[in-house]
Structures are given as structure tokens and as C-alpha cells.
Amino acid sequence: NAGVTQTPKFQVLKTGQSMTLQCAQDMNHEYMSWYRQDPGMGLRLIHYSVGAGITDQGEVPNGYNVSRSTTEDFPLRLLSAAPSQTSVYFCASSPLRISGSNQPQHFGDGTRLSIL
Amino acid sequence: GDSVTQMEGPVTLSEEAFLTINCTYTATGYPSLFWYVQYPGEGLQLLLKATKADDKGSNKGFEATYRKETTSFHLEKGSVQVSDSAVYFCALLDDYKLSFGAGTTVTVRA
């Protein structure tokens, strides 16, 4: 039972390079999201999706793009990496509400990204 | 907008001590509340949840009660172990958006 799988686990980029962080889930969850974790700031929502073909911005979307062509995959793209994007990135997924109740999100193990 | 404020750390305890981590929230709707735990080098794991006022979430000896009157969701454990050393995050889920507190680092010494 894989859950939420993120690749790669570690990456070092140079300023200006582009990169895609991969996220896949095998639980048939409609909702998927990306967060970044920085010291002393908890996790902040970058982008999210409530289903294939639907995406929306979170709290800190600038510098990142996403797409959701399938239920399973939700890649995060950095078009031109900047040192301020050095962080740990987490992908999460969950079902939509069940019987009106919000459902907890399941997290991947994270991608540690350094921008030099 | 929605926000979560939790007790700043780090917190250092001896084994078998009582642990409390305070968490308060601000929300416009009727959120669900969660505690997540992050062990060193790992992702976040759901520790416990509460979906409505007066619900009590519990797991692995940890408890938290959803108090709407005080907008709080404090985490407690009566007797901590070394294996409880981790970072603990309080979180609020409303309309699919999860808002996190800054996290509290807990270290338990033998």
C-alpha cells in the first residue's frame, strides 16, 4: 500500500534552473495539495486540486505551477528556481468530504530542495 | 482568514512526565481539527482528529478536545516516552484547506 509517493527525495538546483517535483497517490483521492515547510513557519499551502482538471492557488503560489491531468498525479513545477524556494516540499491527498465531514490528509515523505 | 497558533518550543521533558502543547485557532466556518506528528527525517503522520465541538480525539496515549468556546485544541499525554520525541503540528481543515501552526519540537530524555 504505497499511499502518497514523492520523487525525488533530495535535489540541488542552481538559480534559474527549472524542475518538476512528482507526486502520485494510489488511494483514488480527489483532493491533492502541495505544501512547503520552512523552519518556524509550519507548513504553508502552495497549490491544491479537488479533482482532475481543477487546480487553485494556496497561500504561497508565486514561482510554482501545477496541473492535474489524472486523479493519481499532481506534479509541482518550479519554472526558474530561486534561493528563496529552498525548502522541504510535501504533497498530500485526501478524499473529499464524507457525510459532510472534512477528511484528514495523507502526506508523502517530502522532497528536500536546495537552490544555490 | 483561518489561522492556528500553537505553543512555541522547544519543549524538553523527562520520561514519564506530563506533556501539554497549547493550540488555539481562528476560523470563519466549522473546521475539523488535527494534530500531526513529524519524526526526524520523515513526513507528517496524523496523530488524532476531531471534527466537531466537544469531540475528543485520542491515539497512542495522546488526547485533545475540540473546545469551540475557547477555540482551542490542546494536546496532552500523561506519561511521555523517549519515542515521543518529535515535532507536533496543530492544524485546522476548512473547505479543503489545511492551515498549520508553526510546530512544537518535543524532546524526551531518558
Coordinates of C-alpha atoms in Angstrom, one line a residue:
Chain A
N1 CA 0.0 0.0 0.0
A2 CA 2.1 2.9 -1.3
G3 CA 0.0 5.9 -0.2
V4 CA 1.5 9.2 -1.3
T5 CA 4.8 8.9 -3.2
Q6 CA 7.1 11.8 -3.8
T7 CA 10.1 11.9 -6.0
P8 CA 12.9 12.8 -5.8
K9 CA 13.7 12.8 -2.1
F10 CA 16.6 15.2 -2.4
Q11 CA 17.6 17.7 -5.1
V12 CA 20.1 20.5 -5.5
L13 CA 19.5 23.1 -8.2
K14 CA 21.2 26.2 -9.4
T15 CA 19.4 29.5 -9.5
G16 CA 17.3 29.8 -12.7
Q17 CA 17.0 26.1 -13.4
S18 CA 13.6 24.5 -13.8
M19 CA 12.4 21.3 -12.2
T20 CA 9.3 19.2 -11.6
L21 CA 8.6 17.6 -8.2
Q22 CA 6.5 14.5 -8.7
C23 CA 3.6 13.3 -6.5
A24 CA 1.5 10.3 -7.0
Q25 CA -1.2 8.6 -4.8
D26 CA -2.9 5.3 -5.2
M27 CA -5.9 5.8 -2.9
N28 CA -8.2 7.4 -5.6
H29 CA -8.3 10.6 -3.6
E30 CA -9.9 13.5 -5.3
Y31 CA -8.1 16.2 -3.2
M32 CA -4.3 16.8 -3.6
S33 CA -2.1 19.6 -2.4
W34 CA 1.4 20.9 -2.1
Y35 CA 3.0 22.5 0.9
R36 CA 6.4 23.9 1.7
Q37 CA 7.9 23.6 5.2
D38 CA 10.3 26.2 6.5
P39 CA 11.8 26.5 10.0
G40 CA 9.4 28.2 12.5
M41 CA 6.6 28.6 9.9
G42 CA 4.9 25.2 9.9
L43 CA 3.6 24.1 6.5
R44 CA 2.2 26.6 4.0
L45 CA -0.2 25.7 1.2
I46 CA 1.2 26.3 -2.3
H47 CA -1.4 24.9 -4.7
Y48 CA -4.3 22.4 -4.4
S49 CA -6.7 20.4 -6.6
V50 CA -10.1 19.0 -5.9
G51 CA -10.1 16.8 -8.9
A52 CA -8.6 16.1 -12.4
G53 CA -8.5 19.3 -14.4
I54 CA -9.1 21.6 -11.4
T55 CA -6.4 23.5 -9.6
D56 CA -6.3 26.6 -7.4
Q57 CA -3.8 28.7 -5.5
G58 CA -3.0 28.4 -1.9
E59 CA -1.2 30.8 0.4
V60 CA 2.2 31.0 -1.3
P61 CA 1.7 30.1 -5.1
N62 CA 4.2 32.5 -6.7
G63 CA 7.0 30.8 -8.6
Y64 CA 5.2 27.5 -8.8
N65 CA 2.9 25.9 -11.3
V66 CA 0.7 22.8 -11.1
S67 CA -1.5 20.7 -13.3
R68 CA -3.8 17.7 -12.6
S69 CA -4.4 15.7 -15.7
T70 CA -5.2 12.5 -13.8
T71 CA -6.6 11.6 -10.4
E72 CA -3.3 10.0 -9.4
D73 CA -0.7 12.6 -10.2
F74 CA -0.1 16.2 -9.1
P75 CA 3.3 17.5 -10.2
L76 CA 4.7 20.8 -8.9
R77 CA 6.8 22.8 -11.3
L78 CA 9.5 25.4 -10.5
L79 CA 9.9 27.4 -13.7
S80 CA 13.0 29.4 -12.6
A81 CA 14.4 28.3 -9.2
A82 CA 15.3 31.0 -6.7
P83 CA 17.2 30.6 -3.4
S84 CA 14.0 31.6 -1.5
Q85 CA 12.5 28.3 -2.8
T86 CA 14.9 26.3 -0.7
S87 CA 12.6 24.2 1.5
V88 CA 11.1 20.9 2.2
Y89 CA 8.1 20.2 0.0
F90 CA 5.3 17.9 1.0
C91 CA 2.5 16.5 -1.2
A92 CA -0.8 15.4 0.5
S93 CA -4.1 13.8 -0.6
S94 CA -7.5 13.1 0.9
P95 CA -11.0 12.1 -0.1
L96 CA -13.4 15.0 -0.4
R97 CA -15.9 15.3 2.4
I98 CA -17.6 12.1 3.5
S99 CA -21.1 12.6 5.0
G100 CA -20.3 16.3 5.3
S101 CA -17.1 15.8 7.3
N102 CA -13.7 17.0 6.3
Q103 CA -11.2 14.2 5.8
P104 CA -7.6 14.2 7.1
Q105 CA -4.9 14.5 4.6
H106 CA -2.2 11.8 4.0
F107 CA 1.3 13.1 3.5
G108 CA 4.2 11.9 1.4
D109 CA 7.7 11.7 2.9
G110 CA 8.8 15.0 1.4
T111 CA 11.3 16.4 -1.1
R112 CA 14.3 18.3 0.3
L113 CA 15.2 21.0 -2.3
S114 CA 18.2 23.3 -2.2
I115 CA 18.7 26.2 -4.6
L116 CA 22.2 27.5 -4.8
Chain B
G1 CA -8.7 34.0 7.2
D2 CA -8.2 30.8 9.1
S3 CA -5.1 30.5 11.4
V4 CA -3.6 28.3 14.0
T5 CA -1.4 29.4 16.9
Q6 CA 0.4 26.8 19.0
M7 CA 2.8 26.9 21.9
E8 CA 6.4 27.7 20.9
G9 CA 9.1 25.2 21.7
P10 CA 11.3 23.6 22.1
V11 CA 10.0 21.6 25.0
T12 CA 12.3 19.2 26.9
L13 CA 10.9 16.7 29.3
S14 CA 11.9 13.6 31.3
E15 CA 10.4 10.2 30.6
E16 CA 7.0 9.7 32.3
A17 CA 6.4 13.5 32.6
F18 CA 3.1 15.1 31.6
L19 CA 3.0 16.9 28.2
T20 CA 0.7 19.7 27.2
I21 CA 1.0 21.6 23.9
N22 CA -1.4 24.5 23.6
C23 CA -3.2 25.2 20.4
T24 CA -5.8 27.9 19.6
Y25 CA -7.4 28.7 16.3
T26 CA -9.3 31.3 14.3
A27 CA -11.8 30.1 11.7
T28 CA -14.8 31.6 9.9
G29 CA -16.6 28.2 9.3
Y30 CA -16.8 24.9 11.1
P31 CA -13.4 23.4 10.8
S32 CA -12.1 20.0 11.6
L33 CA -9.0 20.0 13.9
F34 CA -6.0 17.7 13.8
W35 CA -2.7 17.0 15.4
Y36 CA 0.1 15.8 13.2
V37 CA 3.4 14.4 14.3
Q38 CA 6.7 14.5 12.4
Y39 CA 9.5 12.2 13.4
P40 CA 13.1 13.2 12.4
G41 CA 13.6 12.9 8.6
E42 CA 10.1 11.7 8.0
G43 CA 6.8 13.2 6.7
L44 CA 3.8 14.1 8.7
Q45 CA 1.6 11.5 10.3
L46 CA -1.9 12.1 11.5
L47 CA -1.9 11.7 15.3
L48 CA -5.5 12.4 16.1
K49 CA -8.5 14.4 14.9
A50 CA -11.8 16.0 16.0
T51 CA -14.5 17.0 13.6
K52 CA -16.9 18.9 15.7
A53 CA -17.2 20.8 19.0
D54 CA -16.7 18.7 22.2
D55 CA -15.2 15.8 20.2
K56 CA -12.2 14.2 21.8
G57 CA -9.5 12.7 19.6
S58 CA -7.1 10.1 21.1
N59 CA -4.3 7.9 19.8
K60 CA -1.2 6.4 21.3
G61 CA -1.9 7.9 24.8
F62 CA -2.4 11.4 23.3
E63 CA -5.7 13.3 23.7
A64 CA -7.1 16.6 22.5
T65 CA -10.6 18.0 22.9
Y66 CA -12.3 20.4 20.4
R67 CA -13.3 23.4 22.6
K68 CA -15.4 25.8 20.5
E69 CA -16.0 28.2 23.4
T70 CA -12.3 28.8 23.9
T71 CA -11.3 28.0 20.2
S72 CA -8.7 25.5 21.5
F73 CA -7.4 22.0 20.8
H74 CA -4.7 21.4 23.3
L75 CA -2.7 18.2 23.0
E76 CA -2.0 16.2 26.2
K77 CA -0.2 13.0 27.2
G78 CA 0.0 11.7 30.7
S79 CA 3.4 9.9 30.6
V80 CA 5.7 10.6 27.7
Q81 CA 8.4 8.2 26.4
V82 CA 11.7 8.8 24.6
S83 CA 10.0 7.6 21.4
D84 CA 7.6 10.6 21.6
S85 CA 10.4 13.0 20.7
A86 CA 9.2 14.7 17.5
V87 CA 7.7 17.9 16.1
Y88 CA 4.0 18.3 16.7
F89 CA 1.7 20.4 14.5
C90 CA -1.8 21.6 15.2
A91 CA -3.8 22.0 12.1
L92 CA -7.2 23.3 11.0
L93 CA -9.1 22.0 8.0
D94 CA -11.8 24.1 6.5
D95 CA -13.1 23.9 2.9
Y96 CA -10.3 21.5 1.9
K97 CA -7.6 24.0 3.0
L98 CA -5.3 22.9 5.8
S99 CA -3.8 25.6 8.0
F100 CA -0.9 24.6 10.3
G101 CA 0.6 26.0 13.4
A102 CA 4.4 26.6 13.4
G103 CA 5.1 23.3 15.1
T104 CA 6.4 22.4 18.6
T105 CA 9.6 20.4 19.0
V106 CA 9.4 18.0 21.9
T107 CA 12.5 16.2 23.2
V108 CA 12.0 13.5 25.9
R109 CA 15.1 12.5 27.8
A110 CA 15.6 9.1 29.5

